[in-house]
């Protein structure tokens, strides 16, 4: 059996509408200095919801003028996670992995939860609403319970 590469993701402290995101998957590492337009962390909350409801979703990380794209595609009980680089309408696949809910979704969920504990002025980055985070918490707990 092939062991899935572990995902490690961290969001830095926002400043002036920008945040650094570090993602490591096995020996692949990427640092993204992304803008809050559109807010990728809020999009990530929504993408987890969509992927758990068996729908594909992608998140744009604005590098102005280029983008990184995180795509979550549920297929046959697994989630395919892709990182793409978008420049002048050209997409380049940087990394792709397949894994379970626990292997793909939970690292992102935990990173969001850690991000919410950071102290920063809201003028630097908008907050995720308590309602939206509560909805995500409920969905994650429901999903985890159904697979225990």
JSON list of N, CA and C in Angstrom, two decimals, residues 59-119:
[
{"chain": "A", "resi": 59, "resn": "UNK", "atom": "N", "xyz": [-10.28, 27.18, -5.16]},
{"chain": "A", "resi": 59, "resn": "UNK", "atom": "CA", "xyz": [-10.01, 28.42, -4.46]},
{"chain": "A", "resi": 59, "resn": "UNK", "atom": "C", "xyz": [-8.92, 29.16, -5.22]},
{"chain": "A", "resi": 60, "resn": "UNK", "atom": "N", "xyz": [-9.14, 30.44, -5.41]},
{"chain": "A", "resi": 60, "resn": "UNK", "atom": "CA", "xyz": [-8.14, 31.29, -6.07]},
{"chain": "A", "resi": 60, "resn": "UNK", "atom": "C", "xyz": [-7.34, 32.04, -5.01]},
{"chain": "A", "resi": 61, "resn": "UNK", "atom": "N", "xyz": [-6.03, 31.97, -5.13]},
{"chain": "A", "resi": 61, "resn": "UNK", "atom": "CA", "xyz": [-5.13, 32.73, -4.28]},
{"chain": "A", "resi": 61, "resn": "UNK", "atom": "C", "xyz": [-4.49, 33.78, -5.18]},
{"chain": "A", "resi": 62, "resn": "UNK", "atom": "N", "xyz": [-4.88, 35.03, -4.99]},
{"chain": "A", "resi": 62, "resn": "UNK", "atom": "CA", "xyz": [-4.42, 36.10, -5.87]},
{"chain": "A", "resi": 62, "resn": "UNK", "atom": "C", "xyz": [-2.99, 36.50, -5.55]},
{"chain": "A", "resi": 63, "resn": "UNK", "atom": "N", "xyz": [-2.16, 36.43, -6.58]},
{"chain": "A", "resi": 63, "resn": "UNK", "atom": "CA", "xyz": [-0.76, 36.84, -6.48]},
{"chain": "A", "resi": 63, "resn": "UNK", "atom": "C", "xyz": [-0.57, 38.16, -7.22]},
{"chain": "A", "resi": 64, "resn": "UNK", "atom": "N", "xyz": [-1.63, 38.66, -7.83]},
{"chain": "A", "resi": 64, "resn": "UNK", "atom": "CA", "xyz": [-1.67, 39.90, -8.57]},
{"chain": "A", "resi": 64, "resn": "UNK", "atom": "C", "xyz": [-0.45, 40.09, -9.45]},
{"chain": "A", "resi": 65, "resn": "UNK", "atom": "N", "xyz": [-0.48, 39.74, -10.70]},
{"chain": "A", "resi": 65, "resn": "UNK", "atom": "CA", "xyz": [-1.65, 39.45, -11.52]},
{"chain": "A", "resi": 65, "resn": "UNK", "atom": "C", "xyz": [-1.93, 37.96, -11.70]},
{"chain": "A", "resi": 66, "resn": "UNK", "atom": "N", "xyz": [-1.08, 37.09, -11.20]},
{"chain": "A", "resi": 66, "resn": "UNK", "atom": "CA", "xyz": [-1.26, 35.65, -11.38]},
{"chain": "A", "resi": 66, "resn": "UNK", "atom": "C", "xyz": [-2.02, 35.05, -10.20]},
{"chain": "A", "resi": 67, "resn": "UNK", "atom": "N", "xyz": [-2.30, 33.75, -10.30]},
{"chain": "A", "resi": 67, "resn": "UNK", "atom": "CA", "xyz": [-3.06, 33.05, -9.26]},
{"chain": "A", "resi": 67, "resn": "UNK", "atom": "C", "xyz": [-2.47, 31.68, -9.00]},
{"chain": "A", "resi": 68, "resn": "UNK", "atom": "N", "xyz": [-2.60, 31.23, -7.76]},
{"chain": "A", "resi": 68, "resn": "UNK", "atom": "CA", "xyz": [-2.50, 29.81, -7.45]},
{"chain": "A", "resi": 68, "resn": "UNK", "atom": "C", "xyz": [-3.93, 29.33, -7.24]},
{"chain": "A", "resi": 69, "resn": "UNK", "atom": "N", "xyz": [-4.18, 28.10, -7.61]},
{"chain": "A", "resi": 69, "resn": "UNK", "atom": "CA", "xyz": [-5.51, 27.52, -7.48]},
{"chain": "A", "resi": 69, "resn": "UNK", "atom": "C", "xyz": [-5.38, 26.23, -6.68]},
{"chain": "A", "resi": 70, "resn": "UNK", "atom": "N", "xyz": [-6.22, 26.08, -5.65]},
{"chain": "A", "resi": 70, "resn": "UNK", "atom": "CA", "xyz": [-6.36, 24.82, -4.93]},
{"chain": "A", "resi": 70, "resn": "UNK", "atom": "C", "xyz": [-7.68, 24.23, -5.39]},
{"chain": "A", "resi": 71, "resn": "UNK", "atom": "N", "xyz": [-7.65, 23.01, -5.90]},
{"chain": "A", "resi": 71, "resn": "UNK", "atom": "CA", "xyz": [-8.86, 22.35, -6.37]},
{"chain": "A", "resi": 71, "resn": "UNK", "atom": "C", "xyz": [-9.10, 21.08, -5.58]},
{"chain": "A", "resi": 72, "resn": "UNK", "atom": "N", "xyz": [-10.32, 20.92, -5.08]},
{"chain": "A", "resi": 72, "resn": "UNK", "atom": "CA", "xyz": [-10.75, 19.72, -4.37]},
{"chain": "A", "resi": 72, "resn": "UNK", "atom": "C", "xyz": [-11.80, 19.03, -5.23]},
{"chain": "A", "resi": 73, "resn": "UNK", "atom": "N", "xyz": [-11.56, 17.78, -5.60]},
{"chain": "A", "resi": 73, "resn": "UNK", "atom": "CA", "xyz": [-12.48, 17.04, -6.47]},
{"chain": "A", "resi": 73, "resn": "UNK", "atom": "C", "xyz": [-12.78, 15.68, -5.85]},
{"chain": "A", "resi": 74, "resn": "UNK", "atom": "N", "xyz": [-13.97, 15.51, -5.26]},
{"chain": "A", "resi": 74, "resn": "UNK", "atom": "CA", "xyz": [-14.34, 14.20, -4.73]},
{"chain": "A", "resi": 74, "resn": "UNK", "atom": "C", "xyz": [-14.56, 13.19, -5.86]},
{"chain": "A", "resi": 75, "resn": "UNK", "atom": "N", "xyz": [-14.02, 11.98, -5.66]},
{"chain": "A", "resi": 75, "resn": "UNK", "atom": "CA", "xyz": [-14.19, 10.94, -6.68]},
{"chain": "A", "resi": 75, "resn": "UNK", "atom": "C", "xyz": [-14.00, 9.57, -6.03]},
{"chain": "A", "resi": 76, "resn": "UNK", "atom": "N", "xyz": [-15.01, 8.72, -6.17]},
{"chain": "A", "resi": 76, "resn": "UNK", "atom": "CA", "xyz": [-14.95, 7.34, -5.68]},
{"chain": "A", "resi": 76, "resn": "UNK", "atom": "C", "xyz": [-14.55, 7.24, -4.21]},
{"chain": "A", "resi": 77, "resn": "UNK", "atom": "N", "xyz": [-15.12, 8.10, -3.37]},
{"chain": "A", "resi": 77, "resn": "UNK", "atom": "CA", "xyz": [-14.85, 8.04, -1.94]},
{"chain": "A", "resi": 77, "resn": "UNK", "atom": "C", "xyz": [-13.56, 8.70, -1.51]},
{"chain": "A", "resi": 78, "resn": "UNK", "atom": "N", "xyz": [-12.79, 9.23, -2.46]},
{"chain": "A", "resi": 78, "resn": "UNK", "atom": "CA", "xyz": [-11.55, 9.94, -2.16]},
{"chain": "A", "resi": 78, "resn": "UNK", "atom": "C", "xyz": [-11.70, 11.39, -2.59]},
{"chain": "A", "resi": 79, "resn": "UNK", "atom": "N", "xyz": [-10.75, 12.21, -2.16]},
{"chain": "A", "resi": 79, "resn": "UNK", "atom": "CA", "xyz": [-10.71, 13.60, -2.60]},
{"chain": "A", "resi": 79, "resn": "UNK", "atom": "C", "xyz": [-9.39, 13.80, -3.34]},
{"chain": "A", "resi": 80, "resn": "UNK", "atom": "N", "xyz": [-9.48, 14.29, -4.55]},
{"chain": "A", "resi": 80, "resn": "UNK", "atom": "CA", "xyz": [-8.29, 14.63, -5.32]},
{"chain": "A", "resi": 80, "resn": "UNK", "atom": "C", "xyz": [-8.01, 16.10, -5.05]},
{"chain": "A", "resi": 81, "resn": "UNK", "atom": "N", "xyz": [-6.80, 16.39, -4.58]},
{"chain": "A", "resi": 81, "resn": "UNK", "atom": "CA", "xyz": [-6.40, 17.76, -4.29]},
{"chain": "A", "resi": 81, "resn": "UNK", "atom": "C", "xyz": [-5.30, 18.15, -5.26]},
{"chain": "A", "resi": 82, "resn": "UNK", "atom": "N", "xyz": [-5.52, 19.27, -5.94]},
{"chain": "A", "resi": 82, "resn": "UNK", "atom": "CA", "xyz": [-4.54, 19.76, -6.90]},
{"chain": "A", "resi": 82, "resn": "UNK", "atom": "C", "xyz": [-4.14, 21.19, -6.57]},
{"chain": "A", "resi": 83, "resn": "UNK", "atom": "N", "xyz": [-2.87, 21.50, -6.81]},
{"chain": "A", "resi": 83, "resn": "UNK", "atom": "CA", "xyz": [-2.38, 22.87, -6.75]},
{"chain": "A", "resi": 83, "resn": "UNK", "atom": "C", "xyz": [-1.96, 23.24, -8.17]},
{"chain": "A", "resi": 84, "resn": "UNK", "atom": "N", "xyz": [-2.54, 24.32, -8.67]},
{"chain": "A", "resi": 84, "resn": "UNK", "atom": "CA", "xyz": [-2.23, 24.79, -10.01]},
{"chain": "A", "resi": 84, "resn": "UNK", "atom": "C", "xyz": [-1.70, 26.21, -9.96]},
{"chain": "A", "resi": 85, "resn": "UNK", "atom": "N", "xyz": [-0.93, 26.59, -10.96]},
{"chain": "A", "resi": 85, "resn": "UNK", "atom": "CA", "xyz": [-0.46, 27.96, -11.12]},
{"chain": "A", "resi": 85, "resn": "UNK", "atom": "C", "xyz": [-1.11, 28.48, -12.39]},
{"chain": "A", "resi": 86, "resn": "UNK", "atom": "N", "xyz": [-1.77, 29.63, -12.29]},
{"chain": "A", "resi": 86, "resn": "UNK", "atom": "CA", "xyz": [-2.49, 30.21, -13.41]},
{"chain": "A", "resi": 86, "resn": "UNK", "atom": "C", "xyz": [-1.82, 31.53, -13.80]},
{"chain": "A", "resi": 87, "resn": "UNK", "atom": "N", "xyz": [-1.32, 31.56, -15.03]},
{"chain": "A", "resi": 87, "resn": "UNK", "atom": "CA", "xyz": [-0.65, 32.75, -15.54]},
{"chain": "A", "resi": 87, "resn": "UNK", "atom": "C", "xyz": [-1.08, 32.96, -16.98]},
{"chain": "A", "resi": 88, "resn": "UNK", "atom": "N", "xyz": [-1.67, 34.13, -17.24]},
{"chain": "A", "resi": 88, "resn": "UNK", "atom": "CA", "xyz": [-2.12, 34.47, -18.59]},
{"chain": "A", "resi": 88, "resn": "UNK", "atom": "C", "xyz": [-2.94, 33.34, -19.21]},
{"chain": "A", "resi": 89, "resn": "UNK", "atom": "N", "xyz": [-3.93, 32.86, -18.47]},
{"chain": "A", "resi": 89, "resn": "UNK", "atom": "CA", "xyz": [-4.84, 31.80, -18.91]},
{"chain": "A", "resi": 89, "resn": "UNK", "atom": "C", "xyz": [-4.17, 30.46, -19.17]},
{"chain": "A", "resi": 90, "resn": "UNK", "atom": "N", "xyz": [-2.95, 30.28, -18.73]},
{"chain": "A", "resi": 90, "resn": "UNK", "atom": "CA", "xyz": [-2.24, 29.00, -18.82]},
{"chain": "A", "resi": 90, "resn": "UNK", "atom": "C", "xyz": [-2.22, 28.36, -17.43]},
{"chain": "A", "resi": 91, "resn": "UNK", "atom": "N", "xyz": [-2.71, 27.13, -17.34]},
{"chain": "A", "resi": 91, "resn": "UNK", "atom": "CA", "xyz": [-2.69, 26.41, -16.06]},
{"chain": "A", "resi": 91, "resn": "UNK", "atom": "C", "xyz": [-1.55, 25.42, -16.05]},
{"chain": "A", "resi": 92, "resn": "UNK", "atom": "N", "xyz": [-0.79, 25.43, -14.97]},
{"chain": "A", "resi": 92, "resn": "UNK", "atom": "CA", "xyz": [0.30, 24.47, -14.77]},
{"chain": "A", "resi": 92, "resn": "UNK", "atom": "C", "xyz": [0.02, 23.70, -13.50]},
{"chain": "A", "resi": 93, "resn": "UNK", "atom": "N", "xyz": [-0.07, 22.38, -13.60]},
{"chain": "A", "resi": 93, "resn": "UNK", "atom": "CA", "xyz": [-0.27, 21.53, -12.43]},
{"chain": "A", "resi": 93, "resn": "UNK", "atom": "C", "xyz": [1.04, 21.45, -11.66]},
{"chain": "A", "resi": 94, "resn": "UNK", "atom": "N", "xyz": [1.01, 21.88, -10.39]},
{"chain": "A", "resi": 94, "resn": "UNK", "atom": "CA", "xyz": [2.20, 21.87, -9.56]},
{"chain": "A", "resi": 94, "resn": "UNK", "atom": "C", "xyz": [2.26, 20.64, -8.66]},
{"chain": "A", "resi": 95, "resn": "UNK", "atom": "N", "xyz": [1.08, 20.19, -8.18]},
{"chain": "A", "resi": 95, "resn": "UNK", "atom": "CA", "xyz": [1.03, 19.04, -7.27]},
{"chain": "A", "resi": 95, "resn": "UNK", "atom": "C", "xyz": [-0.37, 18.46, -7.30]},
{"chain": "A", "resi": 96, "resn": "UNK", "atom": "N", "xyz": [-0.44, 17.13, -7.24]},
{"chain": "A", "resi": 96, "resn": "UNK", "atom": "CA", "xyz": [-1.73, 16.44, -7.14]},
{"chain": "A", "resi": 96, "resn": "UNK", "atom": "C", "xyz": [-1.57, 15.26, -6.21]},
{"chain": "A", "resi": 97, "resn": "UNK", "atom": "N", "xyz": [-2.52, 15.13, -5.28]},
{"chain": "A", "resi": 97, "resn": "UNK", "atom": "CA", "xyz": [-2.56, 13.97, -4.40]},
{"chain": "A", "resi": 97, "resn": "UNK", "atom": "C", "xyz": [-4.01, 13.52, -4.25]},
{"chain": "A", "resi": 98, "resn": "UNK", "atom": "N", "xyz": [-4.18, 12.25, -3.90]},
{"chain": "A", "resi": 98, "resn": "UNK", "atom": "CA", "xyz": [-5.50, 11.68, -3.64]},
{"chain": "A", "resi": 98, "resn": "UNK", "atom": "C", "xyz": [-5.47, 11.13, -2.23]},
{"chain": "A", "resi": 99, "resn": "UNK", "atom": "N", "xyz": [-6.56, 11.34, -1.51]},
{"chain": "A", "resi": 99, "resn": "UNK", "atom": "CA", "xyz": [-6.62, 10.81, -0.16]},
{"chain": "A", "resi": 99, "resn": "UNK", "atom": "C", "xyz": [-8.02, 10.87, 0.41]},
{"chain": "A", "resi": 100, "resn": "UNK", "atom": "N", "xyz": [-8.11, 10.42, 1.63]},
{"chain": "A", "resi": 100, "resn": "UNK", "atom": "CA", "xyz": [-9.39, 10.37, 2.34]},
{"chain": "A", "resi": 100, "resn": "UNK", "atom": "C", "xyz": [-9.72, 11.75, 2.92]},
{"chain": "A", "resi": 101, "resn": "UNK", "atom": "N", "xyz": [-10.90, 11.83, 3.47]},
{"chain": "A", "resi": 101, "resn": "UNK", "atom": "CA", "xyz": [-11.35, 13.01, 4.20]},
{"chain": "A", "resi": 101, "resn": "UNK", "atom": "C", "xyz": [-10.31, 13.42, 5.25]},
{"chain": "A", "resi": 102, "resn": "UNK", "atom": "N", "xyz": [-9.87, 12.45, 6.04]},
{"chain": "A", "resi": 102, "resn": "UNK", "atom": "CA", "xyz": [-8.91, 12.73, 7.11]},
{"chain": "A", "resi": 102, "resn": "UNK", "atom": "C", "xyz": [-7.58, 13.23, 6.57]},
{"chain": "A", "resi": 103, "resn": "UNK", "atom": "N", "xyz": [-7.15, 12.69, 5.44]},
{"chain": "A", "resi": 103, "resn": "UNK", "atom": "CA", "xyz": [-5.84, 13.03, 4.88]},
{"chain": "A", "resi": 103, "resn": "UNK", "atom": "C", "xyz": [-5.83, 14.35, 4.13]},
{"chain": "A", "resi": 104, "resn": "UNK", "atom": "N", "xyz": [-6.95, 14.70, 3.48]},
{"chain": "A", "resi": 104, "resn": "UNK", "atom": "CA", "xyz": [-7.00, 15.90, 2.65]},
{"chain": "A", "resi": 104, "resn": "UNK", "atom": "C", "xyz": [-7.72, 17.05, 3.36]},
{"chain": "A", "resi": 105, "resn": "UNK", "atom": "N", "xyz": [-8.91, 16.81, 3.85]},
{"chain": "A", "resi": 105, "resn": "UNK", "atom": "CA", "xyz": [-9.74, 17.90, 4.37]},
{"chain": "A", "resi": 105, "resn": "UNK", "atom": "C", "xyz": [-9.32, 18.35, 5.77]},
{"chain": "A", "resi": 106, "resn": "UNK", "atom": "N", "xyz": [-9.08, 17.41, 6.67]},
{"chain": "A", "resi": 106, "resn": "UNK", "atom": "CA", "xyz": [-8.79, 17.80, 8.05]},
{"chain": "A", "resi": 106, "resn": "UNK", "atom": "C", "xyz": [-7.58, 18.71, 8.22]},
{"chain": "A", "resi": 107, "resn": "UNK", "atom": "N", "xyz": [-6.48, 18.54, 7.47]},
{"chain": "A", "resi": 107, "resn": "UNK", "atom": "CA", "xyz": [-5.37, 19.49, 7.63]},
{"chain": "A", "resi": 107, "resn": "UNK", "atom": "C", "xyz": [-5.77, 20.93, 7.30]},
{"chain": "A", "resi": 108, "resn": "UNK", "atom": "N", "xyz": [-6.61, 21.12, 6.31]},
{"chain": "A", "resi": 108, "resn": "UNK", "atom": "CA", "xyz": [-7.07, 22.47, 5.96]},
{"chain": "A", "resi": 108, "resn": "UNK", "atom": "C", "xyz": [-8.01, 23.02, 7.03]},
{"chain": "A", "resi": 109, "resn": "UNK", "atom": "N", "xyz": [-8.89, 22.19, 7.51]},
{"chain": "A", "resi": 109, "resn": "UNK", "atom": "CA", "xyz": [-9.82, 22.59, 8.58]},
{"chain": "A", "resi": 109, "resn": "UNK", "atom": "C", "xyz": [-9.03, 23.02, 9.82]},
{"chain": "A", "resi": 110, "resn": "UNK", "atom": "N", "xyz": [-8.04, 22.23, 10.20]},
{"chain": "A", "resi": 110, "resn": "UNK", "atom": "CA", "xyz": [-7.23, 22.57, 11.37]},
{"chain": "A", "resi": 110, "resn": "UNK", "atom": "C", "xyz": [-6.45, 23.87, 11.16]},
{"chain": "A", "resi": 111, "resn": "UNK", "atom": "N", "xyz": [-5.97, 24.09, 9.94]},
{"chain": "A", "resi": 111, "resn": "UNK", "atom": "CA", "xyz": [-5.25, 25.34, 9.64]},
{"chain": "A", "resi": 111, "resn": "UNK", "atom": "C", "xyz": [-6.18, 26.55, 9.77]},
{"chain": "A", "resi": 112, "resn": "UNK", "atom": "N", "xyz": [-7.42, 26.41, 9.33]},
{"chain": "A", "resi": 112, "resn": "UNK", "atom": "CA", "xyz": [-8.40, 27.49, 9.47]},
{"chain": "A", "resi": 112, "resn": "UNK", "atom": "C", "xyz": [-8.63, 27.77, 10.96]},
{"chain": "A", "resi": 113, "resn": "UNK", "atom": "N", "xyz": [-8.82, 26.70, 11.74]},
{"chain": "A", "resi": 113, "resn": "UNK", "atom": "CA", "xyz": [-9.06, 26.87, 13.18]},
{"chain": "A", "resi": 113, "resn": "UNK", "atom": "C", "xyz": [-7.87, 27.60, 13.85]},
{"chain": "A", "resi": 114, "resn": "UNK", "atom": "N", "xyz": [-6.63, 27.24, 13.47]},
{"chain": "A", "resi": 114, "resn": "UNK", "atom": "CA", "xyz": [-5.45, 27.92, 14.03]},
{"chain": "A", "resi": 114, "resn": "UNK", "atom": "C", "xyz": [-5.44, 29.39, 13.60]},
{"chain": "A", "resi": 115, "resn": "UNK", "atom": "N", "xyz": [-5.78, 29.65, 12.34]},
{"chain": "A", "resi": 115, "resn": "UNK", "atom": "CA", "xyz": [-5.81, 31.02, 11.83]},
{"chain": "A", "resi": 115, "resn": "UNK", "atom": "C", "xyz": [-6.78, 31.87, 12.63]},
{"chain": "A", "resi": 116, "resn": "UNK", "atom": "N", "xyz": [-7.91, 31.31, 13.00]},
{"chain": "A", "resi": 116, "resn": "UNK", "atom": "CA", "xyz": [-8.92, 32.06, 13.75]},
{"chain": "A", "resi": 116, "resn": "UNK", "atom": "C", "xyz": [-8.45, 32.46, 15.14]},
{"chain": "A", "resi": 117, "resn": "UNK", "atom": "N", "xyz": [-7.39, 31.81, 15.65]},
{"chain": "A", "resi": 117, "resn": "UNK", "atom": "CA", "xyz": [-6.87, 32.17, 16.98]},
{"chain": "A", "resi": 117, "resn": "UNK", "atom": "C", "xyz": [-5.86, 33.31, 16.91]},
{"chain": "A", "resi": 118, "resn": "UNK", "atom": "N", "xyz": [-5.41, 33.67, 15.70]},
{"chain": "A", "resi": 118, "resn": "UNK", "atom": "CA", "xyz": [-4.43, 34.75, 15.57]},
{"chain": "A", "resi": 118, "resn": "UNK", "atom": "C", "xyz": [-5.06, 36.09, 15.91]},
{"chain": "A", "resi": 119, "resn": "UNK", "atom": "N", "xyz": [-4.27, 36.93, 16.54]},
{"chain": "A", "resi": 119, "resn": "UNK", "atom": "CA", "xyz": [-4.73, 38.28, 16.82]},
{"chain": "A", "resi": 119, "resn": "UNK", "atom": "C", "xyz": [-4.23, 39.20, 15.72]}
]
